[in-house]
Every structure is written in structure tokens, then in C-alpha cells.
Amino acid sequence: MATVETTTTQPRERILGAATALLAEGGRDAVSTRAVSAAAGVQAQTIYRHFGDMQGLLDEVARRGYASYLAAKQAQGEDDDPMTRLRNGWDMHVAFGLANPALYRLLYTEPRPGQQFAVTGDAQQVLLAIVERVARAGRLRTGVEPAASMIHSAGMGVTLTLIAAQADGRLSHYEGLSENVREAVLDSVLAPAPAADDDVVARPGTGSRSAAVHAVALKSLMRDGVRSLTSGERTLLGEWLDRVAAEDSAVADAATAGSAGSEAGTAEPGAGSARRP
């Protein structure tokens, strides 16, 4: 059972240390008032005096446990390529979950109707900021918030899957899962990098400089404020840009799918995958 030094540290730190150890050893259910009191060598009233209730204690355990991960995520250089930052952020998220499975489950699977841990909200803001930079670089083919939600949800699902596999000793069976899902999700929200000789206006179906990408980029740039437009005008323009992005993305997807089908249908029979000239 978890125990902490009771002679040299302050009661608050002993309580936090005991709760953290209990969480790591037995998960959320192991962090009870009785167990924490016994491990920290304090009375139950002491826990309530310092943290209000057990939820307050768990919130502080989560904040401290998440702090180093969040600091590392925020410390990524602003000058780094935003696509690289997206990939690195995904990998950091999965690595944090595997290194701290009980804490991760507490943060992301603990039922808290109408609430979320403040630290996970901070991490979401970091992700939104990175996706915003992707949009301003003209590389996002959907809205910032939907793209961030897709990335976050997929990353959380992968992390929880790998945590479960790790607990069952089957983690090696999932080798490559995180990278494969990461690239599939990013492919769905990122536009291809333009070639050096790309026209400003995209060729139909290429998607490299589509209207959707420009619409998303313009809406993102407008977040800094456009003094020549009123608040109402900015809102209306934002709605128009959302419609352009949604419609053009659908057209580009259909054109890409049709082009792939056409190429497959014109392949020469016989040797390999040679195509007609």
C-alpha cells in the first residue's frame, strides 16, 4: 500500500503524494478518503481543510501530474513548422498516456457532467493554436475547431486503446497504430503542400490551392480583427467563408475520388500497372 514520509513534509504535500501514489497503483477507485488519510498519516478533516473535498484533491493531483507534459507541449518553438508541431504534439500525447495510464484515465474518462479538468482545457487551447497556424499557412482544408476536435478525439481514442493493450501485455500487437491513425486523420484535414509552380487558383480537383483552403486561411487571419469591417460584417463574412469551405471541400473530395476511379479504369491490362499515354 502507498505510504509517504510523515515526519519531514507538510501535510498538504503528504496528502498529494499519497493520492498520487494510490492513483498510480490502483486507479481512481483506490483514492478514497480512508486510504489517503492512512497513507499520508493525517485525519480526514485535514484533507478537506486543504482541498475542500476529494474532487478538489483529485483536481490538484491531475494538475500537478499534467504540468510537465503541458509545459513541454507549450515549449515547442513557435518558429517550427506547424505540421511538424501537430505530429510531435500527437506523439507527446500518446507517450504521456502510456507513461501515466491511471492519471490519463482520470483526466479523460472520469465522468464530470458539464465540466472538464482545467489542465485538459489548457492542452486543447495549445492544440487550437497550432491548428490555427496550420490554417494561416494555407494548409487546412476544414475549420480550425472541427480539425482540432478530430485530432484530439482520434488521439484520445488511440491512447486509451494502447493503455488497455499495455495493461494486458499486448502492446506489441498494436505497433504502428498511433502513427497510422495520426497520418490518416491529418490527411483528412490537411491540404497538400503547393508545388513551387502552382497557380494561385487551383486546377479543378487538385485541392492544392482550393477555395476551401483559402476560405479557412482567411477566416483564421480575421481572428486578429479587421478594422475596416464592423462586428456584424465580420460575423457574416465568417459564415460565408464557412459555407465556401464546406462546399468546396466536398467538391474536391468528389473530384479526387472520381479521378482515382478513372485512373484505375484506364490502366492497361497485362504488365504491372502501366497506364495509357
PDB file of C-alpha atoms in Angstrom:
ATOM      1  CA  MET A   1       0.000   0.000   0.000  1.00  0.00           C
ATOM      2  CA  ALA A   2       1.155   3.528  -0.747  1.00  0.00           C
ATOM      3  CA  THR A   3       2.809   5.399   2.114  1.00  0.00           C
ATOM      4  CA  VAL A   4       4.623   8.709   2.307  1.00  0.00           C
ATOM      5  CA  GLU A   5       7.145  10.242   4.667  1.00  0.00           C
ATOM      6  CA  THR A   6       5.149  11.697   7.554  1.00  0.00           C
ATOM      7  CA  THR A   7       7.851  13.410   9.581  1.00  0.00           C
ATOM      8  CA  THR A   8       9.525  15.889   7.268  1.00  0.00           C
ATOM      9  CA  THR A   9       6.937  17.049   4.726  1.00  0.00           C
ATOM     10  CA  GLN A  10       3.957  19.329   5.204  1.00  0.00           C
ATOM     11  CA  PRO A  11       0.510  17.707   5.480  1.00  0.00           C
ATOM     12  CA  ARG A  12      -0.639  19.124   2.140  1.00  0.00           C
ATOM     13  CA  GLU A  13       2.332  17.630   0.318  1.00  0.00           C
ATOM     14  CA  ARG A  14       1.910  14.311   2.120  1.00  0.00           C
ATOM     15  CA  ILE A  15      -1.726  14.158   1.056  1.00  0.00           C
ATOM     16  CA  LEU A  16      -0.841  14.923  -2.550  1.00  0.00           C
ATOM     17  CA  GLY A  17       1.946  12.362  -2.536  1.00  0.00           C
ATOM     18  CA  ALA A  18      -0.333   9.700  -1.063  1.00  0.00           C
ATOM     19  CA  ALA A  19      -3.150  10.401  -3.531  1.00  0.00           C
ATOM     20  CA  THR A  20      -0.748  10.359  -6.470  1.00  0.00           C
ATOM     21  CA  ALA A  21       0.771   7.036  -5.395  1.00  0.00           C
ATOM     22  CA  LEU A  22      -2.626   5.462  -4.762  1.00  0.00           C
ATOM     23  CA  LEU A  23      -3.867   6.607  -8.157  1.00  0.00           C
ATOM     24  CA  ALA A  24      -0.849   5.125  -9.924  1.00  0.00           C
ATOM     25  CA  GLU A  25      -1.131   1.827  -8.046  1.00  0.00           C
ATOM     26  CA  GLY A  26      -4.864   1.231  -8.092  1.00  0.00           C
ATOM     27  CA  GLY A  27      -6.580   3.797 -10.275  1.00  0.00           C
ATOM     28  CA  ARG A  28      -9.314   6.241  -9.325  1.00  0.00           C
ATOM     29  CA  ASP A  29     -11.191   3.822  -7.057  1.00  0.00           C
ATOM     30  CA  ALA A  30      -8.123   3.430  -4.850  1.00  0.00           C
ATOM     31  CA  VAL A  31      -8.101   7.131  -3.945  1.00  0.00           C
ATOM     32  CA  SER A  32     -10.552   7.158  -1.043  1.00  0.00           C
ATOM     33  CA  THR A  33     -10.610   9.404   1.994  1.00  0.00           C
ATOM     34  CA  ARG A  34      -9.687   6.499   4.259  1.00  0.00           C
ATOM     35  CA  ALA A  35      -6.818   5.293   2.055  1.00  0.00           C
ATOM     36  CA  VAL A  36      -5.334   8.769   1.600  1.00  0.00           C
ATOM     37  CA  SER A  37      -5.634   9.544   5.313  1.00  0.00           C
ATOM     38  CA  ALA A  38      -3.851   6.322   6.263  1.00  0.00           C
ATOM     39  CA  ALA A  39      -1.082   6.697   3.685  1.00  0.00           C
ATOM     40  CA  ALA A  40      -0.432  10.361   4.494  1.00  0.00           C
ATOM     41  CA  GLY A  41      -0.791   9.968   8.279  1.00  0.00           C
ATOM     42  CA  VAL A  42      -3.472  12.664   8.587  1.00  0.00           C
ATOM     43  CA  GLN A  43      -7.088  12.904   9.670  1.00  0.00           C
ATOM     44  CA  ALA A  44      -9.856  13.156   7.057  1.00  0.00           C
ATOM     45  CA  GLN A  45     -10.573  16.727   8.187  1.00  0.00           C
ATOM     46  CA  THR A  46      -7.069  17.711   7.104  1.00  0.00           C
ATOM     47  CA  ILE A  47      -7.801  16.622   3.533  1.00  0.00           C
ATOM     48  CA  TYR A  48     -10.983  18.668   3.461  1.00  0.00           C
ATOM     49  CA  ARG A  49      -9.292  21.676   5.007  1.00  0.00           C
ATOM     50  CA  HIS A  50      -6.632  21.766   2.286  1.00  0.00           C
ATOM     51  CA  PHE A  51      -8.654  20.669  -0.757  1.00  0.00           C
ATOM     52  CA  GLY A  52     -12.326  21.188   0.076  1.00  0.00           C
ATOM     53  CA  ASP A  53     -13.326  17.651  -0.888  1.00  0.00           C
ATOM     54  CA  MET A  54     -11.927  14.595  -2.659  1.00  0.00           C
ATOM     55  CA  GLN A  55     -12.692  16.066  -6.051  1.00  0.00           C
ATOM     56  CA  GLY A  56     -10.580  19.083  -5.167  1.00  0.00           C
ATOM     57  CA  LEU A  57      -7.752  16.744  -4.208  1.00  0.00           C
ATOM     58  CA  LEU A  58      -8.050  14.811  -7.472  1.00  0.00           C
ATOM     59  CA  ASP A  59      -8.080  18.069  -9.432  1.00  0.00           C
ATOM     60  CA  GLU A  60      -4.785  19.093  -7.844  1.00  0.00           C
ATOM     61  CA  VAL A  61      -3.248  15.650  -8.437  1.00  0.00           C
ATOM     62  CA  ALA A  62      -4.265  15.919 -12.089  1.00  0.00           C
ATOM     63  CA  ARG A  63      -2.908  19.454 -12.407  1.00  0.00           C
ATOM     64  CA  ARG A  64       0.468  18.513 -10.997  1.00  0.00           C
ATOM     65  CA  GLY A  65       0.741  15.313 -12.981  1.00  0.00           C
ATOM     66  CA  TYR A  66      -0.128  17.069 -16.223  1.00  0.00           C
ATOM     67  CA  ALA A  67       2.050  20.116 -15.629  1.00  0.00           C
ATOM     68  CA  SER A  68       5.311  18.801 -17.097  1.00  0.00           C
ATOM     69  CA  TYR A  69       3.577  17.423 -20.191  1.00  0.00           C
ATOM     70  CA  LEU A  70       1.709  20.669 -20.784  1.00  0.00           C
ATOM     71  CA  ALA A  71       4.863  22.732 -20.275  1.00  0.00           C
ATOM     72  CA  ALA A  72       6.728  20.616 -22.842  1.00  0.00           C
ATOM     73  CA  LYS A  73       3.868  20.988 -25.325  1.00  0.00           C
ATOM     74  CA  GLN A  74       3.744  24.752 -24.845  1.00  0.00           C
ATOM     75  CA  ALA A  75       7.535  24.974 -25.165  1.00  0.00           C
ATOM     76  CA  GLN A  76       7.600  23.766 -28.759  1.00  0.00           C
ATOM     77  CA  GLY A  77       9.211  26.508 -30.803  1.00  0.00           C
ATOM     78  CA  GLU A  78       6.799  28.968 -32.413  1.00  0.00           C
ATOM     79  CA  ASP A  79       9.067  29.008 -35.455  1.00  0.00           C
ATOM     80  CA  ASP A  80       8.726  25.274 -36.003  1.00  0.00           C
ATOM     81  CA  ASP A  81       6.737  24.036 -38.974  1.00  0.00           C
ATOM     82  CA  PRO A  82       3.118  23.774 -37.735  1.00  0.00           C
ATOM     83  CA  MET A  83       2.601  20.394 -39.434  1.00  0.00           C
ATOM     84  CA  THR A  84       5.649  19.063 -37.568  1.00  0.00           C
ATOM     85  CA  ARG A  85       4.256  20.504 -34.337  1.00  0.00           C
ATOM     86  CA  LEU A  86       0.961  18.696 -34.927  1.00  0.00           C
ATOM     87  CA  ARG A  87       2.729  15.372 -35.330  1.00  0.00           C
ATOM     88  CA  ASN A  88       5.022  15.962 -32.359  1.00  0.00           C
ATOM     89  CA  GLY A  89       2.062  17.016 -30.212  1.00  0.00           C
ATOM     90  CA  TRP A  90       0.191  13.826 -31.092  1.00  0.00           C
ATOM     91  CA  ASP A  91       3.211  11.673 -30.219  1.00  0.00           C
ATOM     92  CA  MET A  92       3.713  13.514 -26.925  1.00  0.00           C
ATOM     93  CA  HIS A  93       0.055  12.999 -26.005  1.00  0.00           C
ATOM     94  CA  VAL A  94       0.194   9.245 -26.621  1.00  0.00           C
ATOM     95  CA  ALA A  95       3.531   8.907 -24.796  1.00  0.00           C
ATOM     96  CA  PHE A  96       2.150  10.779 -21.770  1.00  0.00           C
ATOM     97  CA  GLY A  97      -0.850   8.443 -21.601  1.00  0.00           C
ATOM     98  CA  LEU A  98       1.271   5.301 -21.762  1.00  0.00           C
ATOM     99  CA  ALA A  99       3.635   6.623 -19.091  1.00  0.00           C
ATOM    100  CA  ASN A 100       0.761   7.710 -16.796  1.00  0.00           C
ATOM    101  CA  PRO A 101      -2.197   5.433 -17.554  1.00  0.00           C
ATOM    102  CA  ALA A 102      -4.155   5.971 -14.321  1.00  0.00           C
ATOM    103  CA  LEU A 103      -3.703   9.730 -14.459  1.00  0.00           C
ATOM    104  CA  TYR A 104      -4.682   9.770 -18.137  1.00  0.00           C
ATOM    105  CA  ARG A 105      -7.890   7.871 -17.426  1.00  0.00           C
ATOM    106  CA  LEU A 106      -8.651  10.277 -14.589  1.00  0.00           C
ATOM    107  CA  LEU A 107      -8.226  13.236 -16.922  1.00  0.00           C
ATOM    108  CA  TYR A 108     -10.077  11.906 -19.927  1.00  0.00           C
ATOM    109  CA  THR A 109     -12.574   9.271 -18.785  1.00  0.00           C
ATOM    110  CA  GLU A 110     -13.677  10.457 -15.325  1.00  0.00           C
ATOM    111  CA  PRO A 111     -17.378  11.411 -15.534  1.00  0.00           C
ATOM    112  CA  ARG A 112     -17.689  15.139 -14.822  1.00  0.00           C
ATOM    113  CA  PRO A 113     -21.034  16.328 -16.276  1.00  0.00           C
ATOM    114  CA  GLY A 114     -20.751  19.843 -17.618  1.00  0.00           C
ATOM    115  CA  GLN A 115     -17.120  20.155 -16.534  1.00  0.00           C
ATOM    116  CA  GLN A 116     -13.610  19.315 -17.602  1.00  0.00           C
ATOM    117  CA  PHE A 117     -10.257  19.401 -15.866  1.00  0.00           C
ATOM    118  CA  ALA A 118      -8.750  22.838 -16.339  1.00  0.00           C
ATOM    119  CA  VAL A 119      -5.442  21.366 -17.489  1.00  0.00           C
ATOM    120  CA  THR A 120      -7.061  19.438 -20.337  1.00  0.00           C
ATOM    121  CA  GLY A 121      -8.726  22.666 -21.387  1.00  0.00           C
ATOM    122  CA  ASP A 122      -5.289  24.294 -21.444  1.00  0.00           C
ATOM    123  CA  ALA A 123      -3.962  21.492 -23.644  1.00  0.00           C
ATOM    124  CA  GLN A 124      -6.916  21.943 -26.004  1.00  0.00           C
ATOM    125  CA  GLN A 125      -6.032  25.636 -26.342  1.00  0.00           C
ATOM    126  CA  VAL A 126      -2.461  24.701 -27.266  1.00  0.00           C
ATOM    127  CA  LEU A 127      -3.784  22.358 -29.954  1.00  0.00           C
ATOM    128  CA  LEU A 128      -6.147  25.032 -31.278  1.00  0.00           C
ATOM    129  CA  ALA A 129      -3.255  27.487 -31.524  1.00  0.00           C
ATOM    130  CA  ILE A 130      -1.200  25.015 -33.562  1.00  0.00           C
ATOM    131  CA  VAL A 131      -4.102  24.225 -35.879  1.00  0.00           C
ATOM    132  CA  GLU A 132      -4.678  27.975 -36.264  1.00  0.00           C
ATOM    133  CA  ARG A 133      -1.103  28.307 -37.519  1.00  0.00           C
ATOM    134  CA  VAL A 134      -1.721  25.491 -39.995  1.00  0.00           C
ATOM    135  CA  ALA A 135      -4.757  27.374 -41.286  1.00  0.00           C
ATOM    136  CA  ARG A 136      -2.811  30.619 -41.665  1.00  0.00           C
ATOM    137  CA  ALA A 137      -0.177  28.740 -43.626  1.00  0.00           C
ATOM    138  CA  GLY A 138      -2.872  27.756 -46.117  1.00  0.00           C
ATOM    139  CA  ARG A 139      -2.699  24.061 -45.294  1.00  0.00           C
ATOM    140  CA  LEU A 140      -6.048  23.406 -43.586  1.00  0.00           C
ATOM    141  CA  ARG A 141      -9.000  22.185 -45.619  1.00  0.00           C
ATOM    142  CA  THR A 142     -11.620  22.364 -42.846  1.00  0.00           C
ATOM    143  CA  GLY A 143     -12.391  24.740 -39.993  1.00  0.00           C
ATOM    144  CA  VAL A 144      -9.939  25.168 -37.121  1.00  0.00           C
ATOM    145  CA  GLU A 145     -12.287  23.953 -34.389  1.00  0.00           C
ATOM    146  CA  PRO A 146     -13.546  20.863 -36.299  1.00  0.00           C
ATOM    147  CA  ALA A 147      -9.979  19.921 -37.261  1.00  0.00           C
ATOM    148  CA  ALA A 148      -8.758  20.273 -33.671  1.00  0.00           C
ATOM    149  CA  SER A 149     -11.703  18.203 -32.418  1.00  0.00           C
ATOM    150  CA  MET A 150     -10.959  15.420 -34.908  1.00  0.00           C
ATOM    151  CA  ILE A 151      -7.277  15.341 -33.982  1.00  0.00           C
ATOM    152  CA  HIS A 152      -7.958  15.407 -30.242  1.00  0.00           C
ATOM    153  CA  SER A 153     -10.702  12.761 -30.346  1.00  0.00           C
ATOM    154  CA  ALA A 154      -8.680  10.386 -32.501  1.00  0.00           C
ATOM    155  CA  GLY A 155      -5.576  10.854 -30.359  1.00  0.00           C
ATOM    156  CA  MET A 156      -7.515  10.172 -27.180  1.00  0.00           C
ATOM    157  CA  GLY A 157      -9.063   7.032 -28.675  1.00  0.00           C
ATOM    158  CA  VAL A 158      -5.687   5.704 -29.776  1.00  0.00           C
ATOM    159  CA  THR A 159      -4.148   6.458 -26.384  1.00  0.00           C
ATOM    160  CA  LEU A 160      -6.895   4.678 -24.463  1.00  0.00           C
ATOM    161  CA  THR A 161      -6.642   1.687 -26.797  1.00  0.00           C
ATOM    162  CA  LEU A 162      -2.894   1.456 -26.251  1.00  0.00           C
ATOM    163  CA  ILE A 163      -3.276   1.889 -22.483  1.00  0.00           C
ATOM    164  CA  ALA A 164      -5.662  -1.078 -22.396  1.00  0.00           C
ATOM    165  CA  ALA A 165      -3.306  -3.145 -24.550  1.00  0.00           C
ATOM    166  CA  GLN A 166      -0.371  -2.224 -22.311  1.00  0.00           C
ATOM    167  CA  ALA A 167      -2.286  -3.376 -19.220  1.00  0.00           C
ATOM    168  CA  ASP A 168      -2.988  -6.719 -20.919  1.00  0.00           C
ATOM    169  CA  GLY A 169       0.612  -7.178 -22.065  1.00  0.00           C
ATOM    170  CA  ARG A 170      -0.400  -6.880 -25.731  1.00  0.00           C
ATOM    171  CA  LEU A 171       1.098  -3.503 -26.593  1.00  0.00           C
ATOM    172  CA  SER A 172       3.405  -5.038 -29.219  1.00  0.00           C
ATOM    173  CA  HIS A 173       0.318  -6.211 -31.125  1.00  0.00           C
ATOM    174  CA  TYR A 174      -0.526  -2.567 -31.826  1.00  0.00           C
ATOM    175  CA  GLU A 175       2.800  -1.455 -33.240  1.00  0.00           C
ATOM    176  CA  GLY A 176       2.295   1.314 -35.778  1.00  0.00           C
ATOM    177  CA  LEU A 177      -1.318   2.025 -34.744  1.00  0.00           C
ATOM    178  CA  SER A 178      -0.633   5.518 -33.426  1.00  0.00           C
ATOM    179  CA  GLU A 179       1.370   6.615 -36.476  1.00  0.00           C
ATOM    180  CA  ASN A 180      -1.140   5.137 -38.936  1.00  0.00           C
ATOM    181  CA  VAL A 181      -4.157   6.779 -37.300  1.00  0.00           C
ATOM    182  CA  ARG A 182      -2.272  10.054 -36.920  1.00  0.00           C
ATOM    183  CA  GLU A 183      -1.471  10.222 -40.619  1.00  0.00           C
ATOM    184  CA  ALA A 184      -4.993   9.174 -41.629  1.00  0.00           C
ATOM    185  CA  VAL A 185      -6.514  11.948 -39.522  1.00  0.00           C
ATOM    186  CA  LEU A 186      -4.044  14.561 -40.731  1.00  0.00           C
ATOM    187  CA  ASP A 187      -4.627  13.543 -44.350  1.00  0.00           C
ATOM    188  CA  SER A 188      -8.321  14.229 -43.833  1.00  0.00           C
ATOM    189  CA  VAL A 189      -7.829  17.793 -42.546  1.00  0.00           C
ATOM    190  CA  LEU A 190      -4.647  18.990 -44.266  1.00  0.00           C
ATOM    191  CA  ALA A 191      -4.356  20.218 -47.827  1.00  0.00           C
ATOM    192  CA  PRO A 192      -1.319  19.078 -49.838  1.00  0.00           C
ATOM    193  CA  ALA A 193       1.627  21.448 -49.861  1.00  0.00           C
ATOM    194  CA  PRO A 194       1.570  23.542 -53.054  1.00  0.00           C
ATOM    195  CA  ALA A 195       4.189  22.855 -55.694  1.00  0.00           C
ATOM    196  CA  ALA A 196       6.614  25.662 -56.390  1.00  0.00           C
ATOM    197  CA  ASP A 197       4.937  26.424 -59.720  1.00  0.00           C
ATOM    198  CA  ASP A 198       1.323  26.143 -58.500  1.00  0.00           C
ATOM    199  CA  ASP A 199      -1.083  28.725 -59.865  1.00  0.00           C
ATOM    200  CA  VAL A 200      -2.791  30.986 -57.368  1.00  0.00           C
ATOM    201  CA  VAL A 201      -6.106  29.483 -58.500  1.00  0.00           C
ATOM    202  CA  ALA A 202      -6.228  25.729 -58.193  1.00  0.00           C
ATOM    203  CA  ARG A 203      -6.932  23.444 -61.094  1.00  0.00           C
ATOM    204  CA  PRO A 204     -10.299  21.707 -60.515  1.00  0.00           C
ATOM    205  CA  GLY A 205      -9.974  18.723 -58.192  1.00  0.00           C
ATOM    206  CA  THR A 206      -6.327  19.230 -57.302  1.00  0.00           C
ATOM    207  CA  GLY A 207      -7.112  20.575 -53.832  1.00  0.00           C
ATOM    208  CA  SER A 208      -3.645  22.184 -53.546  1.00  0.00           C
ATOM    209  CA  ARG A 209      -4.867  25.791 -53.568  1.00  0.00           C
ATOM    210  CA  SER A 210      -8.623  25.192 -53.384  1.00  0.00           C
ATOM    211  CA  ALA A 211     -11.183  27.760 -52.371  1.00  0.00           C
ATOM    212  CA  ALA A 212     -11.720  25.796 -49.145  1.00  0.00           C
ATOM    213  CA  VAL A 213      -8.101  26.271 -48.103  1.00  0.00           C
ATOM    214  CA  HIS A 214      -8.210  29.988 -48.881  1.00  0.00           C
ATOM    215  CA  ALA A 215     -11.535  30.390 -47.063  1.00  0.00           C
ATOM    216  CA  VAL A 216     -10.219  28.671 -43.935  1.00  0.00           C
ATOM    217  CA  ALA A 217      -6.997  30.693 -44.028  1.00  0.00           C
ATOM    218  CA  LEU A 218      -8.856  33.999 -44.421  1.00  0.00           C
ATOM    219  CA  LYS A 219     -11.231  33.246 -41.561  1.00  0.00           C
ATOM    220  CA  SER A 220      -8.273  32.371 -39.357  1.00  0.00           C
ATOM    221  CA  LEU A 221      -6.466  35.598 -40.237  1.00  0.00           C
ATOM    222  CA  MET A 222      -9.626  37.564 -39.459  1.00  0.00           C
ATOM    223  CA  ARG A 223      -9.414  36.474 -35.821  1.00  0.00           C
ATOM    224  CA  ASP A 224      -6.843  39.220 -35.313  1.00  0.00           C
ATOM    225  CA  GLY A 225      -9.545  41.723 -36.217  1.00  0.00           C
ATOM    226  CA  VAL A 226     -10.276  43.601 -39.439  1.00  0.00           C
ATOM    227  CA  ARG A 227     -10.732  47.257 -38.629  1.00  0.00           C
ATOM    228  CA  SER A 228     -12.439  48.102 -41.917  1.00  0.00           C
ATOM    229  CA  LEU A 229     -15.332  45.738 -41.093  1.00  0.00           C
ATOM    230  CA  THR A 230     -17.919  46.003 -38.356  1.00  0.00           C
ATOM    231  CA  SER A 231     -18.501  43.151 -35.948  1.00  0.00           C
ATOM    232  CA  GLY A 232     -21.663  42.193 -37.826  1.00  0.00           C
ATOM    233  CA  GLU A 233     -19.857  42.244 -41.157  1.00  0.00           C
ATOM    234  CA  ARG A 234     -17.087  40.030 -39.794  1.00  0.00           C
ATOM    235  CA  THR A 235     -19.672  37.570 -38.497  1.00  0.00           C
ATOM    236  CA  LEU A 236     -21.459  37.473 -41.842  1.00  0.00           C
ATOM    237  CA  LEU A 237     -18.215  37.070 -43.774  1.00  0.00           C
ATOM    238  CA  GLY A 238     -17.194  34.275 -41.420  1.00  0.00           C
ATOM    239  CA  GLU A 239     -20.447  32.442 -42.163  1.00  0.00           C
ATOM    240  CA  TRP A 240     -19.882  32.822 -45.904  1.00  0.00           C
ATOM    241  CA  LEU A 241     -16.338  31.519 -45.613  1.00  0.00           C
ATOM    242  CA  ASP A 242     -17.568  28.502 -43.643  1.00  0.00           C
ATOM    243  CA  ARG A 243     -20.029  27.718 -46.441  1.00  0.00           C
ATOM    244  CA  VAL A 244     -17.364  28.089 -49.125  1.00  0.00           C
ATOM    245  CA  ALA A 245     -15.008  25.820 -47.201  1.00  0.00           C
ATOM    246  CA  ALA A 246     -17.635  23.141 -46.618  1.00  0.00           C
ATOM    247  CA  GLU A 247     -18.901  23.131 -50.211  1.00  0.00           C
ATOM    248  CA  ASP A 248     -15.509  23.278 -51.875  1.00  0.00           C
ATOM    249  CA  SER A 249     -14.081  20.524 -49.684  1.00  0.00           C
ATOM    250  CA  ALA A 250     -16.957  18.252 -50.679  1.00  0.00           C
ATOM    251  CA  VAL A 251     -16.418  19.049 -54.381  1.00  0.00           C
ATOM    252  CA  ALA A 252     -12.664  18.453 -54.089  1.00  0.00           C
ATOM    253  CA  ASP A 253     -13.208  15.118 -52.349  1.00  0.00           C
ATOM    254  CA  ALA A 254     -15.648  14.000 -55.050  1.00  0.00           C
ATOM    255  CA  ALA A 255     -13.278  15.090 -57.812  1.00  0.00           C
ATOM    256  CA  THR A 256     -10.353  13.308 -56.205  1.00  0.00           C
ATOM    257  CA  ALA A 257     -12.368  10.113 -55.820  1.00  0.00           C
ATOM    258  CA  GLY A 258     -13.576  10.330 -59.412  1.00  0.00           C
ATOM    259  CA  SER A 259     -10.054  10.924 -60.681  1.00  0.00           C
ATOM    260  CA  ALA A 260      -8.749   7.896 -58.782  1.00  0.00           C
ATOM    261  CA  GLY A 261     -11.531   5.740 -60.196  1.00  0.00           C
ATOM    262  CA  SER A 262     -10.882   6.987 -63.715  1.00  0.00           C
ATOM    263  CA  GLU A 263      -7.174   6.227 -63.481  1.00  0.00           C
ATOM    264  CA  ALA A 264      -7.891   2.738 -62.210  1.00  0.00           C
ATOM    265  CA  GLY A 265     -10.306   2.145 -65.080  1.00  0.00           C
ATOM    266  CA  THR A 266      -7.817   3.219 -67.747  1.00  0.00           C
ATOM    267  CA  ALA A 267      -4.974   1.011 -66.555  1.00  0.00           C
ATOM    268  CA  GLU A 268      -3.621  -1.258 -69.320  1.00  0.00           C
ATOM    269  CA  PRO A 269      -4.220  -4.970 -68.813  1.00  0.00           C
ATOM    270  CA  GLY A 270      -1.149  -7.075 -68.593  1.00  0.00           C
ATOM    271  CA  ALA A 271       2.204  -5.981 -67.371  1.00  0.00           C
ATOM    272  CA  GLY A 272       2.077  -4.302 -63.953  1.00  0.00           C
ATOM    273  CA  SER A 273       0.169  -1.041 -63.598  1.00  0.00           C
ATOM    274  CA  ALA A 274       1.236   0.643 -66.822  1.00  0.00           C
ATOM    275  CA  ARG A 275      -1.173   3.392 -67.882  1.00  0.00           C
ATOM    276  CA  ARG A 276      -2.283   4.624 -71.294  1.00  0.00           C
ATOM    277  CA  PRO A 277      -0.254   7.561 -72.582  1.00  0.00           C
TER     278      PRO A 277
END
